[in-house]
mmCIF file of C-alpha atoms in Angstrom:
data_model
loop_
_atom_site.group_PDB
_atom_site.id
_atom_site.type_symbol
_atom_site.label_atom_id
_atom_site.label_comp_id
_atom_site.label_asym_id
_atom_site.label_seq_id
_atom_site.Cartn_x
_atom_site.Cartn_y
_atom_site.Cartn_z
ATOM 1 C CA UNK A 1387 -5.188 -41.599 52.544
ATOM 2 C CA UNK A 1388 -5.484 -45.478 52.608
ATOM 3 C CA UNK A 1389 -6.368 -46.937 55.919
ATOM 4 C CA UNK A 1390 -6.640 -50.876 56.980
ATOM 5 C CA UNK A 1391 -9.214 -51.444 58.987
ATOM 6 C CA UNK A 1392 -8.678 -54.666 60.855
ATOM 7 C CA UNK A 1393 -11.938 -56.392 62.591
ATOM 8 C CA UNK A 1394 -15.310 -56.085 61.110
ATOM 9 C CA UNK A 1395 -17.798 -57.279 62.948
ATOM 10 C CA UNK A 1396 -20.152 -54.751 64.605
ATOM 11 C CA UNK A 1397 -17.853 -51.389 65.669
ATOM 12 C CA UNK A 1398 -15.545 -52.501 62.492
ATOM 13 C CA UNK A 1399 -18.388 -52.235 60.278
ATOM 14 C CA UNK A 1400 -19.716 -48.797 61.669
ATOM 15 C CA UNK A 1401 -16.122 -47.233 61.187
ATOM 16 C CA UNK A 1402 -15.699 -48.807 57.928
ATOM 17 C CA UNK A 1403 -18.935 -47.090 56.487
ATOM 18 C CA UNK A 1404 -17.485 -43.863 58.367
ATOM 19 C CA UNK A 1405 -14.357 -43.881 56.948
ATOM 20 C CA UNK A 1406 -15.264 -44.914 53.637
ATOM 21 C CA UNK A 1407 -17.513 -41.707 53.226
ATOM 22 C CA UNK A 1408 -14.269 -39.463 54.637
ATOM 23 C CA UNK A 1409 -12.722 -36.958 52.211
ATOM 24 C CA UNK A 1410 -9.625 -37.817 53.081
ATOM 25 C CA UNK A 1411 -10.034 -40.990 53.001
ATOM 26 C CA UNK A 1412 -9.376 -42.440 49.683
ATOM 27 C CA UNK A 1413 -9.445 -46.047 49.992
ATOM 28 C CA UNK A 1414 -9.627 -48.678 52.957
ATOM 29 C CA UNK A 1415 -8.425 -52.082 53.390
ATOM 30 C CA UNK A 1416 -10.668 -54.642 55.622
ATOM 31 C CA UNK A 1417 -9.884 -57.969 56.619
ATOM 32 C CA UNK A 1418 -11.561 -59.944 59.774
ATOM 33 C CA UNK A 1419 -11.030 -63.518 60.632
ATOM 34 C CA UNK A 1420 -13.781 -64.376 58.846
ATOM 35 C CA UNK A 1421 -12.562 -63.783 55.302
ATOM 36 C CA UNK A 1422 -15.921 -64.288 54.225
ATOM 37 C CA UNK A 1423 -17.449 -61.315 56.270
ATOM 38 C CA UNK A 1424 -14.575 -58.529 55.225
ATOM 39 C CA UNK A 1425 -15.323 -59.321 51.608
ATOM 40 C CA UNK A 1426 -19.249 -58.853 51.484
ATOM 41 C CA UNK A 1427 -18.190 -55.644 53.739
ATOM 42 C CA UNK A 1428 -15.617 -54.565 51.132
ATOM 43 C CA UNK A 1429 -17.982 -55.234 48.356
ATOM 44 C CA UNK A 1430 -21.049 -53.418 49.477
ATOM 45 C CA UNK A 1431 -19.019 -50.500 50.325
ATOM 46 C CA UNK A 1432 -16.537 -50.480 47.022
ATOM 47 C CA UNK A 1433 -13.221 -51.467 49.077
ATOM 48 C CA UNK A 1434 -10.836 -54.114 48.888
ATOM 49 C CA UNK A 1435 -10.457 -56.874 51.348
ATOM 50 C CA UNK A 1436 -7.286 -58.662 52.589
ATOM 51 C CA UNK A 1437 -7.369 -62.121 53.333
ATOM 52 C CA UNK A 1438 -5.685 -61.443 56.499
ATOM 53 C CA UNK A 1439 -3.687 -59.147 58.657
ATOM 54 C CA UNK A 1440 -0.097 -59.622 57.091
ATOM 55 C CA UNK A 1441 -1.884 -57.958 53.741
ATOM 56 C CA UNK A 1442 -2.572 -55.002 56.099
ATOM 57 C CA UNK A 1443 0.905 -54.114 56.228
ATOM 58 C CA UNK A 1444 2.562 -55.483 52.958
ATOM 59 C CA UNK A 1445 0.014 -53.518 51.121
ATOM 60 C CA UNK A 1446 0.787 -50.690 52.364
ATOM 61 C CA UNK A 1447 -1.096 -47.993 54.162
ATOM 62 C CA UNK A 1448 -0.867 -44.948 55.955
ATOM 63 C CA UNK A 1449 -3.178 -45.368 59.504
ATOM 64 C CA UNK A 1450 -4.721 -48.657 61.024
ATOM 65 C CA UNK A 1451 -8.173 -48.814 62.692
ATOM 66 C CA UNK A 1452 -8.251 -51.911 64.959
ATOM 67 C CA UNK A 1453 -11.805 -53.576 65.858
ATOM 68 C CA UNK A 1454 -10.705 -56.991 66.069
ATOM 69 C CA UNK A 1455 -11.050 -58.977 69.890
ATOM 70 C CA UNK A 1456 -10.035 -57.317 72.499
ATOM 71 C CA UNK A 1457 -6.857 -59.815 72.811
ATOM 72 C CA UNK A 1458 -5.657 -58.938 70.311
ATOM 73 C CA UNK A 1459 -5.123 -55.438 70.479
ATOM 74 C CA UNK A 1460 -1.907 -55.501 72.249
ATOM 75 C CA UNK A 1461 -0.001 -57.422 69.153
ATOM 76 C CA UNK A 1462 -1.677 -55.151 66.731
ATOM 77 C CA UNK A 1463 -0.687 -52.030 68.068
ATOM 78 C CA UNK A 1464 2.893 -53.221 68.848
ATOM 79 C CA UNK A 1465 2.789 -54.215 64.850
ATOM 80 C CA UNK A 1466 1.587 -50.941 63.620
ATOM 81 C CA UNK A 1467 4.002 -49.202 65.862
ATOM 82 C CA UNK A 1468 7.084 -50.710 64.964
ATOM 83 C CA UNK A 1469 5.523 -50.665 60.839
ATOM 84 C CA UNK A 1470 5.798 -46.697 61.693
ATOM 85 C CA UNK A 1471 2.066 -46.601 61.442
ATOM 86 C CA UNK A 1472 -0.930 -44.153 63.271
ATOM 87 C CA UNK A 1473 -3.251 -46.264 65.492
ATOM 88 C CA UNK A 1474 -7.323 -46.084 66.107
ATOM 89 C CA UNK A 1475 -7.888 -48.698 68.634
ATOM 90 C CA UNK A 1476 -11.183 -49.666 70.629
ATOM 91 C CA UNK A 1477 -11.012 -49.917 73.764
ATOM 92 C CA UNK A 1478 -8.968 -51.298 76.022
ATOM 93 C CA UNK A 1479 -5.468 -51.683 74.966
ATOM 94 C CA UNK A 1480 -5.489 -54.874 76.494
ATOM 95 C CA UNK A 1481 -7.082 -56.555 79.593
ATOM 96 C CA UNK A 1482 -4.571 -56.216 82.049
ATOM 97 C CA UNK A 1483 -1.653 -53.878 82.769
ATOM 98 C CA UNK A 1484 1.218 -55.509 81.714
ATOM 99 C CA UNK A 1485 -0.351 -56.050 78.454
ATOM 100 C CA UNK A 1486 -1.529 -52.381 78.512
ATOM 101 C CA UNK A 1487 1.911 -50.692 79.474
ATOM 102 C CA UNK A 1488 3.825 -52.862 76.683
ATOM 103 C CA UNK A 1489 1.981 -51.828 73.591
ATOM 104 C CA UNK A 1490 1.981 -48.301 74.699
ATOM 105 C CA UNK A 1491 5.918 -48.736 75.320
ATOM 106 C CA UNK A 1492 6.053 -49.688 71.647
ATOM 107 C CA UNK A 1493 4.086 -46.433 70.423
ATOM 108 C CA UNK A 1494 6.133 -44.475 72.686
ATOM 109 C CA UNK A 1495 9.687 -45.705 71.435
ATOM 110 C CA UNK A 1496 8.300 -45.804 67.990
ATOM 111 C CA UNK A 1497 7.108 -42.343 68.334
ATOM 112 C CA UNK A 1498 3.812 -43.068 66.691
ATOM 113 C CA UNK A 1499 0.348 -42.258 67.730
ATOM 114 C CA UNK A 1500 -2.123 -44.483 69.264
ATOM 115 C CA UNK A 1501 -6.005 -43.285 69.792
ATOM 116 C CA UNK A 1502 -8.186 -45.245 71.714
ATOM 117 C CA UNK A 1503 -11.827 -45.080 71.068
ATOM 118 C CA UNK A 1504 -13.540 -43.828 74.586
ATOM 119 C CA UNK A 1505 -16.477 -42.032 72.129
ATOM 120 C CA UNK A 1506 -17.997 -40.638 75.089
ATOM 121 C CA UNK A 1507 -15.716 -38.028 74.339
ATOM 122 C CA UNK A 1508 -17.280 -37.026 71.376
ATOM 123 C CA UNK A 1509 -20.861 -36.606 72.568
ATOM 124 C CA UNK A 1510 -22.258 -33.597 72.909
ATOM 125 C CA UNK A 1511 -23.731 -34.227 75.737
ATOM 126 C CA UNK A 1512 -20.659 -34.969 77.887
ATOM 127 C CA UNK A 1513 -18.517 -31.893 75.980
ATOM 128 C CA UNK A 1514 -21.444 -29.765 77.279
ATOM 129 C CA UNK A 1515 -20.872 -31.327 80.939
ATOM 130 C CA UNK A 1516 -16.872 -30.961 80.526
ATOM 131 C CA UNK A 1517 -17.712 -27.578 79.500
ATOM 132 C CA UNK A 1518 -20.034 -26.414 82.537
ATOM 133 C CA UNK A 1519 -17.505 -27.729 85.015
ATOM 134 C CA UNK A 1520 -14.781 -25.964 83.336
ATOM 135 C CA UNK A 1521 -16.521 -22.592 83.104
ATOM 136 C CA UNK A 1522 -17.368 -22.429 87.112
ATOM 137 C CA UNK A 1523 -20.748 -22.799 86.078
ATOM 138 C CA UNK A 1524 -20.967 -25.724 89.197
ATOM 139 C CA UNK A 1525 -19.216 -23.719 91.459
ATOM 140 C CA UNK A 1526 -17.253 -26.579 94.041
ATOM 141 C CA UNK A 1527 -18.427 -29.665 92.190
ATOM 142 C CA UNK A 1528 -19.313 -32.681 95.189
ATOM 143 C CA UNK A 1529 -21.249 -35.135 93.447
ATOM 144 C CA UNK A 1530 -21.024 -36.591 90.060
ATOM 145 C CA UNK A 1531 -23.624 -39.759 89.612
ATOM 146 C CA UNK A 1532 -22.504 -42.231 86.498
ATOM 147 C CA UNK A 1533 -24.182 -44.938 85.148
ATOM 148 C CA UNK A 1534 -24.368 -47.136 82.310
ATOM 149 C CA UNK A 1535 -27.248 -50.207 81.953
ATOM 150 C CA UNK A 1536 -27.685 -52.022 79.363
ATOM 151 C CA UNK A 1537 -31.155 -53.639 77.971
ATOM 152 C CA UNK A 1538 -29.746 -57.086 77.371
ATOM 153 C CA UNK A 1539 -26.838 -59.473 78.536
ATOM 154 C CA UNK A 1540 -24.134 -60.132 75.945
ATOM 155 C CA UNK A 1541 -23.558 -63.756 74.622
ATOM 156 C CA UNK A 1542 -22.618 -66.059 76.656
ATOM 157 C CA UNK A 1543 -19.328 -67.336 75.006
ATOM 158 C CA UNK A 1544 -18.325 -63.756 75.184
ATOM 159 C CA UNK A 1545 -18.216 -63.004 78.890
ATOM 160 C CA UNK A 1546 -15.128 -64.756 79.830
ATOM 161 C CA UNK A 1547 -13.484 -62.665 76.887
ATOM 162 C CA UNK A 1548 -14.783 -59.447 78.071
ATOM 163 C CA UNK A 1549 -12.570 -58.372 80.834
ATOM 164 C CA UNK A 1550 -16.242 -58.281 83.093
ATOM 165 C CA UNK A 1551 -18.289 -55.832 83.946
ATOM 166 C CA UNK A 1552 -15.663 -53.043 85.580
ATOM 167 C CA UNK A 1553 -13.067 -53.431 82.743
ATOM 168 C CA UNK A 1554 -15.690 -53.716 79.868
ATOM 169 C CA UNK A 1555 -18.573 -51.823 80.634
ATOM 170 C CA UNK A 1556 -17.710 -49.435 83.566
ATOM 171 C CA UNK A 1557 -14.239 -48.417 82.055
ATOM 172 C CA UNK A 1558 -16.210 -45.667 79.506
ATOM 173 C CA UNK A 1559 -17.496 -44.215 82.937
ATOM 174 C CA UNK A 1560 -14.610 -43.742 84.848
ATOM 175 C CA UNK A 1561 -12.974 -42.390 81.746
ATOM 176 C CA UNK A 1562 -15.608 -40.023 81.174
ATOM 177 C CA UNK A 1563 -15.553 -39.310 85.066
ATOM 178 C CA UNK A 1564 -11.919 -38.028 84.654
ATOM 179 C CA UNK A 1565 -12.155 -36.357 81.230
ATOM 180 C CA UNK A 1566 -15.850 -34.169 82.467
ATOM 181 C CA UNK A 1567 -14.270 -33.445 86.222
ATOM 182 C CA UNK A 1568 -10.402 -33.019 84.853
ATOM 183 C CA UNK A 1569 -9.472 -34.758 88.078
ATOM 184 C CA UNK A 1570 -7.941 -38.330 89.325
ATOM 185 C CA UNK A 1571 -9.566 -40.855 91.145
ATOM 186 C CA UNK A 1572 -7.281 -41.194 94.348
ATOM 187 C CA UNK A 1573 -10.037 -44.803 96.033
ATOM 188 C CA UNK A 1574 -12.641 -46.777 95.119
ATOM 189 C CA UNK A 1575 -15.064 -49.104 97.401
ATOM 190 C CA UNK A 1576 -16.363 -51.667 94.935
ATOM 191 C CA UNK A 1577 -19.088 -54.121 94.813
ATOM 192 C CA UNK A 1578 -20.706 -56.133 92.505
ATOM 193 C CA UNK A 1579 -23.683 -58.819 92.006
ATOM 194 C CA UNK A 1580 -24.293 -62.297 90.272
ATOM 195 C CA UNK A 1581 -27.656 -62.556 91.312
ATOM 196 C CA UNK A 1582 -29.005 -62.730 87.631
ATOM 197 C CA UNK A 1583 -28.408 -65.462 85.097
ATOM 198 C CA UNK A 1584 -26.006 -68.577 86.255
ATOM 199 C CA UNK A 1585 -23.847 -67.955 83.071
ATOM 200 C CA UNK A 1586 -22.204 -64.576 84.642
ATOM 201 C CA UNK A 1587 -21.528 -66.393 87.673
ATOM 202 C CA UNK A 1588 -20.170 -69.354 85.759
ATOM 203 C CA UNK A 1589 -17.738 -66.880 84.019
ATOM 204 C CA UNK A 1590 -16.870 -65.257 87.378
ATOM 205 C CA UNK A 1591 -18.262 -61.951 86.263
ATOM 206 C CA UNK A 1592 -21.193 -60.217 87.375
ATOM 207 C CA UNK A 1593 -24.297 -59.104 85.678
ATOM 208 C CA UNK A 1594 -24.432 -55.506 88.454
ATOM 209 C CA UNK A 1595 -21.525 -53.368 90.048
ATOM 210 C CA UNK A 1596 -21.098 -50.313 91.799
ATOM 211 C CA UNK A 1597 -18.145 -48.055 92.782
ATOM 212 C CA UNK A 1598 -17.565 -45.046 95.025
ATOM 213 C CA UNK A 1599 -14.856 -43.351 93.996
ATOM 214 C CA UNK A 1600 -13.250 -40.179 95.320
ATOM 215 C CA UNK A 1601 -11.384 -37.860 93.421
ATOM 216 C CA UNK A 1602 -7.967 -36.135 94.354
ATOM 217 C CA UNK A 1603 -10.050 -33.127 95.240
ATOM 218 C CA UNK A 1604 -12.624 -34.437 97.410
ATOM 219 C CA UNK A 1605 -15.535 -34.671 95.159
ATOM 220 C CA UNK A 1606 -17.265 -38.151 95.875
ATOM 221 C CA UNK A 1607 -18.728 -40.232 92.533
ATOM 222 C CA UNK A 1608 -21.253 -43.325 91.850
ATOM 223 C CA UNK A 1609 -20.397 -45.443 88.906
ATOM 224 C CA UNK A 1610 -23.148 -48.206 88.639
ATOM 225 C CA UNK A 1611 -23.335 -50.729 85.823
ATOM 226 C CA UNK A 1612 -25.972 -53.805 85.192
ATOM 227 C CA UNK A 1613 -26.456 -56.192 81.538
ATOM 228 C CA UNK A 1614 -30.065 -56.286 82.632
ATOM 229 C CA UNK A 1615 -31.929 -52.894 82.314
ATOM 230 C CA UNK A 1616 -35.420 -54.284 80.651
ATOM 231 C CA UNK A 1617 -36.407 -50.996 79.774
ATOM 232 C CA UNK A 1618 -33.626 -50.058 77.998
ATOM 233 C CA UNK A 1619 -30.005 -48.746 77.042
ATOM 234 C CA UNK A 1620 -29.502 -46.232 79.809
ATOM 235 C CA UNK A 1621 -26.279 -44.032 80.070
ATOM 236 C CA UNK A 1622 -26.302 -40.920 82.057
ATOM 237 C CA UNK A 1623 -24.086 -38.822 84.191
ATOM 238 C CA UNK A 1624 -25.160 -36.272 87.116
ATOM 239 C CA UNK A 1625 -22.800 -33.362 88.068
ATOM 240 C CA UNK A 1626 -23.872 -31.594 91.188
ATOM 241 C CA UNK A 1627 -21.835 -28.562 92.483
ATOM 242 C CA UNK A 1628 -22.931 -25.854 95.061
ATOM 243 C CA UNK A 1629 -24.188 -23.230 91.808
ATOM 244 C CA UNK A 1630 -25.764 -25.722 89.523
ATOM 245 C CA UNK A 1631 -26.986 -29.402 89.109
ATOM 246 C CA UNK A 1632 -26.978 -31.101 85.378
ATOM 247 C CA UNK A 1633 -27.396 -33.899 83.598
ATOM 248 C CA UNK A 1634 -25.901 -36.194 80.537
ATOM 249 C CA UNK A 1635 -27.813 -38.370 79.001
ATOM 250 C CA UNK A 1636 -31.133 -37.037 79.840
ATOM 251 C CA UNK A 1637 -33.510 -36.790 77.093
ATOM 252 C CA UNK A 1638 -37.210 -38.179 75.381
ATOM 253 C CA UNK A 1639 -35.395 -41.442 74.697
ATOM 254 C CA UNK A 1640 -34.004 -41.901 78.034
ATOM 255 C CA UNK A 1641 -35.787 -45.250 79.574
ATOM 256 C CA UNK A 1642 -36.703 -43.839 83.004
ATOM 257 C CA UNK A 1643 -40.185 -42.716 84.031
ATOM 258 C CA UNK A 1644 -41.357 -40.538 87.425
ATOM 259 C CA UNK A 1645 -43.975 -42.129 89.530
ATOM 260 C CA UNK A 1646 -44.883 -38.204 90.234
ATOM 261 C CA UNK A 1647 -48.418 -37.009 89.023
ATOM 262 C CA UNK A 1648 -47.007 -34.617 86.625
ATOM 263 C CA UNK A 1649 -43.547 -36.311 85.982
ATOM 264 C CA UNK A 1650 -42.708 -37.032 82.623
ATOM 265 C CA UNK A 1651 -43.868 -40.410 81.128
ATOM 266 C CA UNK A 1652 -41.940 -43.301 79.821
ATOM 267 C CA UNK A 1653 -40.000 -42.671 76.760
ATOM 268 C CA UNK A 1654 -41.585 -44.151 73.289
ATOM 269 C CA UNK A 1655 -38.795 -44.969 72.003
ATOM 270 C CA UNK A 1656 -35.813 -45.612 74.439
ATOM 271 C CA UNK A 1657 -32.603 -46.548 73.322
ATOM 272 C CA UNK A 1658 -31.639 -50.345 72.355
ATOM 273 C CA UNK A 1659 -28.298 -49.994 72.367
ATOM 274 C CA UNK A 1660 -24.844 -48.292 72.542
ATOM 275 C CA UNK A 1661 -24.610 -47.819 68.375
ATOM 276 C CA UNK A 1662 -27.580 -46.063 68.272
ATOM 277 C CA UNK A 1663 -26.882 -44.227 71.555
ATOM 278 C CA UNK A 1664 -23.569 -42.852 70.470
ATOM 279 C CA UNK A 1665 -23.871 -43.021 66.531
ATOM 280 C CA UNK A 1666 -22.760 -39.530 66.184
ATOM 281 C CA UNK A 1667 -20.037 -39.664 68.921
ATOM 282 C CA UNK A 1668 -18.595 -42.701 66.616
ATOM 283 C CA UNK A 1669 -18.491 -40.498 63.646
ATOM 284 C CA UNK A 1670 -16.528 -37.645 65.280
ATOM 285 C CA UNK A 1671 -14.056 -39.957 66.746
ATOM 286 C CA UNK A 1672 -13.293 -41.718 63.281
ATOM 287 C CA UNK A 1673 -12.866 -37.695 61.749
ATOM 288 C CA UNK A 1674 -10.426 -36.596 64.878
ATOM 289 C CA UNK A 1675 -8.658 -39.485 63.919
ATOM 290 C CA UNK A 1676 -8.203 -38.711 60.365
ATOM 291 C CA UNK A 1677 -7.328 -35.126 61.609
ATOM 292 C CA UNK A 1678 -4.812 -36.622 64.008
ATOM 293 C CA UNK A 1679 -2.863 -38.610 61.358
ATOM 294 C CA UNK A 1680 -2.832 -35.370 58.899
ATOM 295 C CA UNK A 1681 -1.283 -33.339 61.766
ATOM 296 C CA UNK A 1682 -4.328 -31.279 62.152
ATOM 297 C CA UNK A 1683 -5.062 -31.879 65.781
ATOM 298 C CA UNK A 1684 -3.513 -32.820 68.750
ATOM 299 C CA UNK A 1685 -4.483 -36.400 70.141
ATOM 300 C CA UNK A 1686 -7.734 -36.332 71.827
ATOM 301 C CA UNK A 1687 -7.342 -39.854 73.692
ATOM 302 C CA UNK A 1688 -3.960 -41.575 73.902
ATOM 303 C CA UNK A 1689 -3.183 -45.196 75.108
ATOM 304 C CA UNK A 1690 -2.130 -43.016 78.666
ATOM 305 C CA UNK A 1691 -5.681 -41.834 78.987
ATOM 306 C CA UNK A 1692 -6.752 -45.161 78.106
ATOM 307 C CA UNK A 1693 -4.379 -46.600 80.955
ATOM 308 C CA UNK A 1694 -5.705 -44.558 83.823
ATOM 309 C CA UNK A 1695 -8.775 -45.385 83.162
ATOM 310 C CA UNK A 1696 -8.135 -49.223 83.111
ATOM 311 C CA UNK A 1697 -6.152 -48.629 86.248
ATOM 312 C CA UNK A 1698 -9.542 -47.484 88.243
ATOM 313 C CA UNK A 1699 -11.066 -50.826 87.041
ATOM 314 C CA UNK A 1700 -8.319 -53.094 88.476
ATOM 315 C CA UNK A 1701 -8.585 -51.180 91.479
ATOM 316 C CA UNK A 1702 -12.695 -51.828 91.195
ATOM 317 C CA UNK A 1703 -11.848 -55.166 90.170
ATOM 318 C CA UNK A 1704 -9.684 -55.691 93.656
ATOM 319 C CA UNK A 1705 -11.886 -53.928 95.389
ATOM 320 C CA UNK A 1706 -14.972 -56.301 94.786
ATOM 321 C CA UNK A 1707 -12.556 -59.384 95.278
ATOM 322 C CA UNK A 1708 -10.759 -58.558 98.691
ATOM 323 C CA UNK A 1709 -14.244 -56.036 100.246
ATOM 324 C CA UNK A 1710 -12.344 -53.303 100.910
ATOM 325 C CA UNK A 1711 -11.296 -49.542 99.739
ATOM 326 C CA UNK A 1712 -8.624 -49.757 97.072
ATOM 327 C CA UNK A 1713 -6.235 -46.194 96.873
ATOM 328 C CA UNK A 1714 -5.300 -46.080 93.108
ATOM 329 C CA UNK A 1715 -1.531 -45.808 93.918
ATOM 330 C CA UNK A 1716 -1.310 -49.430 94.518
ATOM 331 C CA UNK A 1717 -2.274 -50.132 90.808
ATOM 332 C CA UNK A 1718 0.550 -49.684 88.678
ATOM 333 C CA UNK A 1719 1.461 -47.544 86.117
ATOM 334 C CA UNK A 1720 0.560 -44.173 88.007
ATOM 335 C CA UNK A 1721 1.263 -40.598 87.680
ATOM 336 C CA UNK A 1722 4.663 -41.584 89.113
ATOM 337 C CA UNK A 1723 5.366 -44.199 86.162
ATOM 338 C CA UNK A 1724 7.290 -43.168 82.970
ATOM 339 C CA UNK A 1725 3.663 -43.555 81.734
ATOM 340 C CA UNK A 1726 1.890 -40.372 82.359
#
C-alpha cells in the first residue's frame, strides 16, 4: 500500500513515522508547503517527497492522510473523493457547516471513505468508559464531567485560524461525550472567558469555556476547556450513574493534587501535551485506518460523526454569543438531514 500523506508539521510527522513502520504500508508520499520540511521528513524516514499536492495524486496512491491547515481540509477531501481515493483527515472537516456538509457530500456521491481523526477513540481509557456504560455497570447514568486544559496557549498567529476554543479544543469532548454515553446532545448553555492574555481577546476567542449540555435522555454534562492550565496537560472525563462512579484520564501523571491530609500528591511528571497524552491512541487510529482501506473493518469515525460533533460547537459557539440555551435542532445538518 502507498499512501500520501499531505501536511507535515507536528500530527503529519507523528503519522508519517506511524505509517512508515505499518506492514501494510509499503511506501508513503509526503509533501507540506514547506518543501523543505517534507524532504528532511522523507529522508530521515526513507520516503519520497512531492514537491506539492498535485504529485499526490499524479503519482498515484491508494489512501491519503491529510494534516495540512485546517482550511484546507475541505478541498482535499473533495479531491481525494472525486480521485476515488480513502481519506484520514484531522479534525474538523472544515470550520463551519457549509464547508463541513460539502466535502462529506463529495465522499458520499463518490462512495469513498472519509475517517476523521477524533483519537480519543482509541484510548483505552475512554473504550474502558464506553465499555462500563454499555455493560449497565452505571446503572441510569446522570452526570458525565469533561474537561480538557491545556498547559500553554497556542501561538498567537494561530488563534484566528483555529476555529476558537469550542470548535478546536472542546470539539474532542463533545465527541467523546457522544461516542462514551451513545447518546445526542438535544441543548447547551455556553459561556466562555477572555480574561487571560489580550491576544485571545484580540482574535475574538477565548482563553476558558464551559458548556452544560443535556443529552436526549436526560443525563446532564460539563464540558470545560482553558489554554492556561500551569500545571499541566489535563484531559479527563467523569461518568456518574446511580451503581458506579469512574473516571478517564485519571492516573500518576494527571496534574491535579488533593489538599486532603492523605490525598495523593502532585504528579512528578504530568503531562506536557496532547502527543504525549494520546501517543498510543494516535497509533491505533493510523492502523484502523489502514484496516479500513483493506476492507478489514468497518469505519470507526466518519465525516457524519465528525459533523455532529461540530454541530454541538456552533450551538456552544451561539450560545456564548447571544447568552442563552441553544437546542441542537436549530444547527443544521441534524438527524433529520440526508446527513446522518
Amino acid at each position: 500500500m502507498r499512501i500520501g500523506v499531505i501536511g507535515t508539521g507536528r500530527i503529519g510527522t507523528i503519522h508519517a513515522n506511524t505509517l512508515s513502520r505499518h506492514r501494510e504500508v509499503g511506501s508513503l508520499i509526503l509533501t507540506d508547503t514547506d518543501p523543505a520540511r517534507a524532504q528532511e521528513l522523507a529522508h530521515r524516514l526513507g520516503e519520497t517527497a512531492a514537491p506539492g499536492v498535485d504529485e499526490i495524486f499524479k503519482w498515484g496512491v491508494d489512501a491519503v492522510v491529510i494534516t495540512t491547515a485546517t482550511s484546507a481540509h475541505a478541498e482535499l477531501i473533495g479531491r481525494a473523493a472525486r480521485s476515488g481515493l480513502p481519506v484520514f483527515c484531522e479534525k474538523p472537516i472544515a470550520l463551519d457547516l457549509p464547508g463541513t456538509l460539502n466535502a462529506i457530500a463529495e465522499v458520499e456521491a463518490a462512495g469513498t471513505i472519509l475517517q476523521m481523526g477524533f483519537q480519543r477513540r482509541f484510548d483505552t481509557g475512554y473504550l474502558g468508559a464506553r465499555e462500563a456504560v454499555g455493560s449497565g455497570r452505571l446503572g441510569r447514568l446522570h452526570t458525565v464531567r469533561a474537561l480538557t486544559s491545556d498547559q500553554a496557549p497556542p501561538p498567537p498567529e494561530w488563534l484566528p485560524l483555529s476555529g476558537g476554543l469550542f470548535r478546536d479544543t472542546l470539539i474532542h469532548d463533545f465527541d467523546a461525550l457522544r461516542w462514551v454515553t451513545g447518546r445526542e446532545v438535544a441543548d447547551v448553555y455556553a459561556a466562555g472567558s477572555d480574561a487571560g492574555p489580550a491576544m485571545f481577546r484580540a482574535a475574538g476567542d477565548v482563553d476558558t469555556g464551559a458548556a452544560l449540555l443535556t443529552l436526549d435522555d436526560g443525563t446532564l454534562a460539563t464540558a470545560t476547556a482553558t489554554r492556561l492550565n500551569g500545571a499541566g496537560y489535563d484531559v479527563r472525563m467523569e461518568l456518574a450513574g446511580e451503581l458506579d462512579q469512574i473516571a478517564v484520564g485519571l492516573d500518576d501523571r494527571t496534574p491535579i493534587a488533593s489538599t486532603e491530609p492523605t490525598g495523593p500528591p502532585a504528579a512528578d511528571k504530568p503531562w506536557p501535551g496532547f502527543l504525549e497524552r494520546f501517543g498510543p491512541a494516535y497509533e491505533a487510529e493510523l492502523a484502523a485506518f489502514v484496516d479500513v482501506v483493506l476492507g478489514q473493518r468497518a469505519n470507526p469515525c466518519d465525516g457524519r460523526e465528525a459533523l455532529q460533533a461540530l454541530r454541538v460547537a456552533e450551538a456552544c459557539e451561539v450560545s456564548r454569543r447571544e447568552r442563552r440555551p441553544v437546542a441542537l435542532a436549530e444547527i443544521p445538518g441534524g438527524v433529520e438531514s440526508a446527513f446522518r
